[in-house]
Tab-separated table of C-alpha atoms in Angstrom:
chain	number	residue	atom	x	y	z
A	52	UNK	CA	107.362	113.462	76.524
A	53	UNK	CA	106.431	116.764	78.143
A	54	UNK	CA	103.249	117.347	76.142
A	55	UNK	CA	101.484	114.050	77.079
A	56	UNK	CA	102.254	114.657	80.764
A	57	UNK	CA	100.817	118.168	80.507
A	58	UNK	CA	97.727	116.778	78.809
A	59	UNK	CA	97.300	114.168	81.556
A	60	UNK	CA	97.631	116.810	84.231
A	61	UNK	CA	95.024	118.958	82.486
A	62	UNK	CA	92.677	115.982	82.191
A	63	UNK	CA	93.082	115.184	85.887
A	64	UNK	CA	92.299	118.777	86.803
A	65	UNK	CA	89.191	118.565	84.638
A	66	UNK	CA	88.190	115.263	86.248
A	67	UNK	CA	88.618	116.835	89.680
A	68	UNK	CA	86.199	119.539	88.525
A	69	UNK	CA	83.619	116.886	87.586
A	70	UNK	CA	84.276	116.555	83.837
A	71	UNK	CA	83.157	113.039	82.830
A	72	UNK	CA	84.400	113.492	79.265
A	73	UNK	CA	87.893	114.140	80.626
A	74	UNK	CA	87.686	110.895	82.621
A	75	UNK	CA	86.693	109.042	79.451
A	76	UNK	CA	89.696	110.474	77.584
A	77	UNK	CA	91.982	109.535	80.459
A	78	UNK	CA	90.553	105.998	80.391
A	79	UNK	CA	91.102	105.680	76.636
A	80	UNK	CA	94.694	106.820	77.043
A	81	UNK	CA	95.742	104.595	79.953
A	82	UNK	CA	93.338	101.648	80.354
A	83	UNK	CA	95.147	99.472	77.803
A	84	UNK	CA	98.570	99.349	79.416
A	85	UNK	CA	97.073	99.231	82.920
A	86	UNK	CA	95.121	96.125	81.937
A	87	UNK	CA	98.276	94.495	80.540
A	88	UNK	CA	100.211	95.107	83.752
A	89	UNK	CA	97.338	93.928	85.953
A	90	UNK	CA	97.026	90.753	83.879
A	91	UNK	CA	100.709	90.007	84.469
A	92	UNK	CA	100.026	90.058	88.186
A	93	UNK	CA	96.610	88.356	88.266
A	94	UNK	CA	95.540	85.524	85.916
A	95	UNK	CA	91.791	86.045	86.451
A	96	UNK	CA	90.364	88.318	83.714
A	97	UNK	CA	87.198	89.086	85.702
A	98	UNK	CA	89.249	90.342	88.650
A	99	UNK	CA	91.375	92.426	86.290
A	100	UNK	CA	88.267	94.010	84.756
A	101	UNK	CA	86.865	94.831	88.193
A	102	UNK	CA	90.169	96.274	89.373
A	103	UNK	CA	90.473	98.413	86.249
A	104	UNK	CA	86.969	99.755	86.783
A	105	UNK	CA	87.664	100.418	90.483
A	106	UNK	CA	90.869	102.209	89.524
A	107	UNK	CA	89.049	104.783	87.441
A	108	UNK	CA	86.273	105.113	90.017
A	109	UNK	CA	89.052	106.031	92.452
A	110	UNK	CA	90.505	108.453	89.901
A	111	UNK	CA	87.083	110.102	89.571
A	112	UNK	CA	86.844	110.522	93.342
A	113	UNK	CA	90.480	111.413	94.006
A	114	UNK	CA	91.748	113.284	90.946
A	115	UNK	CA	92.175	116.374	93.079
A	116	UNK	CA	94.794	114.501	95.128
A	117	UNK	CA	97.174	114.336	92.155
A	118	UNK	CA	99.952	116.815	92.781
A	119	UNK	CA	101.673	116.838	89.423
A	120	UNK	CA	104.366	114.467	88.247
A	121	UNK	CA	103.923	111.477	86.007
A	122	UNK	CA	100.256	110.522	85.755
A	123	UNK	CA	101.068	106.975	84.648
A	124	UNK	CA	102.933	106.184	87.840
A	125	UNK	CA	100.125	107.680	89.943
A	126	UNK	CA	97.509	105.634	88.099
A	127	UNK	CA	99.532	102.447	88.485
A	128	UNK	CA	99.893	102.977	92.240
A	129	UNK	CA	96.098	103.166	92.484
A	130	UNK	CA	95.648	100.075	90.282
A	131	UNK	CA	98.192	97.991	92.220
A	132	UNK	CA	96.518	98.782	95.532
A	133	UNK	CA	93.052	98.066	94.138
A	134	UNK	CA	94.396	94.686	92.987
A	135	UNK	CA	95.644	93.942	96.502
A	136	UNK	CA	92.212	94.934	97.865
A	137	UNK	CA	90.497	92.617	95.383
A	138	UNK	CA	92.728	89.678	96.275
A	139	UNK	CA	92.129	90.253	99.974
A	140	UNK	CA	88.366	90.342	99.410
A	141	UNK	CA	88.474	87.114	97.430
A	142	UNK	CA	90.616	85.500	100.105
A	143	UNK	CA	88.022	86.402	102.723
A	144	UNK	CA	85.186	85.114	100.533
A	145	UNK	CA	86.988	81.847	99.738
A	146	UNK	CA	88.705	81.267	103.046
A	147	UNK	CA	90.289	77.982	102.056
A	148	UNK	CA	91.251	78.920	98.515
A	149	UNK	CA	94.860	80.037	97.903
A	150	UNK	CA	95.603	83.545	96.686
A	151	UNK	CA	96.126	83.343	92.896
A	152	UNK	CA	99.712	82.580	91.969
A	153	UNK	CA	101.879	85.306	90.414
A	154	UNK	CA	102.563	85.162	86.661
A	155	UNK	CA	104.852	82.550	85.152
A	156	UNK	CA	108.591	83.247	85.378
A	157	UNK	CA	108.767	84.099	81.692
A	158	UNK	CA	106.370	87.014	82.228
A	159	UNK	CA	108.430	88.210	85.181
A	160	UNK	CA	111.599	88.019	83.127
A	161	UNK	CA	110.041	90.179	80.438
A	162	UNK	CA	108.943	92.756	83.045
A	163	UNK	CA	112.258	92.962	84.874
A	164	UNK	CA	114.378	92.926	81.723
A	165	UNK	CA	112.460	95.700	79.952
A	166	UNK	CA	110.192	98.669	80.437
A	167	UNK	CA	106.690	97.862	81.629
A	168	UNK	CA	104.243	100.433	80.342
A	169	UNK	CA	104.502	103.577	78.183
A	170	UNK	CA	105.718	105.824	80.987
A	171	UNK	CA	108.807	103.759	81.750
A	172	UNK	CA	107.919	103.521	85.429
A	173	UNK	CA	109.899	100.311	85.927
A	174	UNK	CA	113.251	101.188	84.380
A	175	UNK	CA	115.073	98.325	86.139
A	176	UNK	CA	116.815	97.145	83.001
A	177	UNK	CA	119.347	99.980	83.024
A	178	UNK	CA	123.041	99.489	83.820
A	179	UNK	CA	124.545	96.766	85.959
A	180	UNK	CA	121.498	96.641	88.235
A	181	UNK	CA	119.421	95.209	85.407
A	182	UNK	CA	122.094	92.619	84.636
A	183	UNK	CA	122.396	91.674	88.312
A	184	UNK	CA	118.627	91.354	88.686
A	185	UNK	CA	118.603	88.911	85.801
A	186	UNK	CA	120.872	86.636	87.850
A	187	UNK	CA	118.460	86.412	90.780
A	188	UNK	CA	115.976	83.594	91.162
A	189	UNK	CA	112.348	84.291	90.128
A	190	UNK	CA	111.077	84.173	93.721
A	191	UNK	CA	113.493	86.983	94.660
A	192	UNK	CA	112.705	89.055	91.575
A	193	UNK	CA	108.951	88.876	92.232
A	194	UNK	CA	109.468	90.241	95.763
A	195	UNK	CA	111.613	93.092	94.419
A	196	UNK	CA	109.021	93.835	91.777
A	197	UNK	CA	106.210	93.997	94.343
A	198	UNK	CA	108.081	96.022	96.976
A	199	UNK	CA	110.274	98.214	94.755
A	200	UNK	CA	108.575	98.516	91.355
A	201	UNK	CA	104.969	98.485	92.603
A	202	UNK	CA	105.822	100.224	95.881
A	203	UNK	CA	103.697	97.859	97.978
A	204	UNK	CA	104.102	97.393	101.715
A	205	UNK	CA	105.232	94.052	103.123
A	206	UNK	CA	101.634	93.121	103.957
A	207	UNK	CA	100.349	94.094	100.517
A	208	UNK	CA	103.167	92.201	98.781
A	209	UNK	CA	102.410	89.126	100.889
A	210	UNK	CA	98.758	89.238	99.836
A	211	UNK	CA	99.611	89.761	96.181
A	212	UNK	CA	102.189	86.950	96.073
A	213	UNK	CA	100.302	84.537	98.319
A	214	UNK	CA	103.179	84.116	100.794
A	215	UNK	CA	103.604	85.029	104.505
A	216	UNK	CA	104.849	88.486	105.450
A	217	UNK	CA	107.928	86.931	107.053
A	218	UNK	CA	108.767	85.273	103.746
A	219	UNK	CA	108.518	88.612	101.950
A	220	UNK	CA	110.946	90.145	104.456
A	221	UNK	CA	113.431	87.274	104.312
A	222	UNK	CA	113.365	87.132	100.510
A	223	UNK	CA	113.824	90.904	100.281
A	224	UNK	CA	116.891	90.695	102.531
A	225	UNK	CA	118.260	87.741	100.599
A	226	UNK	CA	117.606	89.511	97.290
A	227	UNK	CA	119.525	92.555	98.523
A	228	UNK	CA	122.509	90.419	99.550
A	229	UNK	CA	122.541	88.516	96.261
A	230	UNK	CA	122.116	91.732	94.275
A	231	UNK	CA	125.131	93.271	96.003
A	232	UNK	CA	127.188	90.145	95.361
A	233	UNK	CA	126.176	90.103	91.693
A	234	UNK	CA	127.078	93.775	91.322
A	235	UNK	CA	130.471	93.107	92.925
A	236	UNK	CA	131.101	90.254	90.492
A	237	UNK	CA	130.132	92.452	87.555
A	238	UNK	CA	132.493	95.164	88.781
A	239	UNK	CA	135.287	92.600	89.046
A	240	UNK	CA	134.597	91.287	85.560
A	241	UNK	CA	134.793	94.797	84.121
A	242	UNK	CA	137.572	96.073	86.393
A	243	UNK	CA	135.649	99.091	87.683
A	244	UNK	CA	132.769	100.168	89.959
A	245	UNK	CA	129.211	99.120	89.055
A	246	UNK	CA	127.349	101.376	86.678
A	247	UNK	CA	124.524	103.144	88.556
A	248	UNK	CA	120.863	102.461	87.947
A	249	UNK	CA	119.542	105.086	85.543
A	250	UNK	CA	116.113	105.468	87.120
A	251	UNK	CA	113.891	108.095	85.458
A	252	UNK	CA	113.661	111.160	87.758
A	253	UNK	CA	109.878	110.960	87.929
A	254	UNK	CA	109.851	107.392	89.262
A	255	UNK	CA	111.061	107.422	92.902
A	256	UNK	CA	111.565	104.021	94.450
A	257	UNK	CA	111.771	102.503	97.881
A	258	UNK	CA	115.160	101.164	98.949
A	259	UNK	CA	115.733	97.572	97.895
A	260	UNK	CA	114.471	95.247	100.567
A	261	UNK	CA	112.565	97.992	102.362
A	262	UNK	CA	109.438	97.159	104.313
A	263	UNK	CA	106.567	99.052	105.785
């Protein structure tokens, strides 16, 4: 996987130097899976299209801020935050309309039980952690996905999920407790300590239940 990452890094350096053709190649390479992931989090196709466009506008302006590492994860961080911005703007424009609901549980199950995107930036299906996550309720998994997988702050996760910040915090704490209990049960069933989460080295995560 080293060559694609090197190519992405080279493209980002070219974009930072003002190369529009490099931006177009970067878009062709990553827009597809970014759109799929955004659609899982927002059911409105027009919002998804706008967020995708804003993501690459941000890439054009900020490519010089990329400091190496996996380009896919960097791009997704930008896209997730642009989605939060879009939902906040729509909430202000339609003051009495609810923030769009998160995807159906079946979509969440598919995200949390398998890799989400070509760069493997989720990776939560590995080892006993993946099994334990599958035993949590969907409302707890969606909070973990927003705060751990997407790396959003408590406020951003609350906007994305359409729930109060206090609810995000309480669900994150509850999810951590239930995850520990599930891991303990799995260890008891197998007669040994839980297998560790095999997170790819290039995908650092916040601690489960962490807030900002």
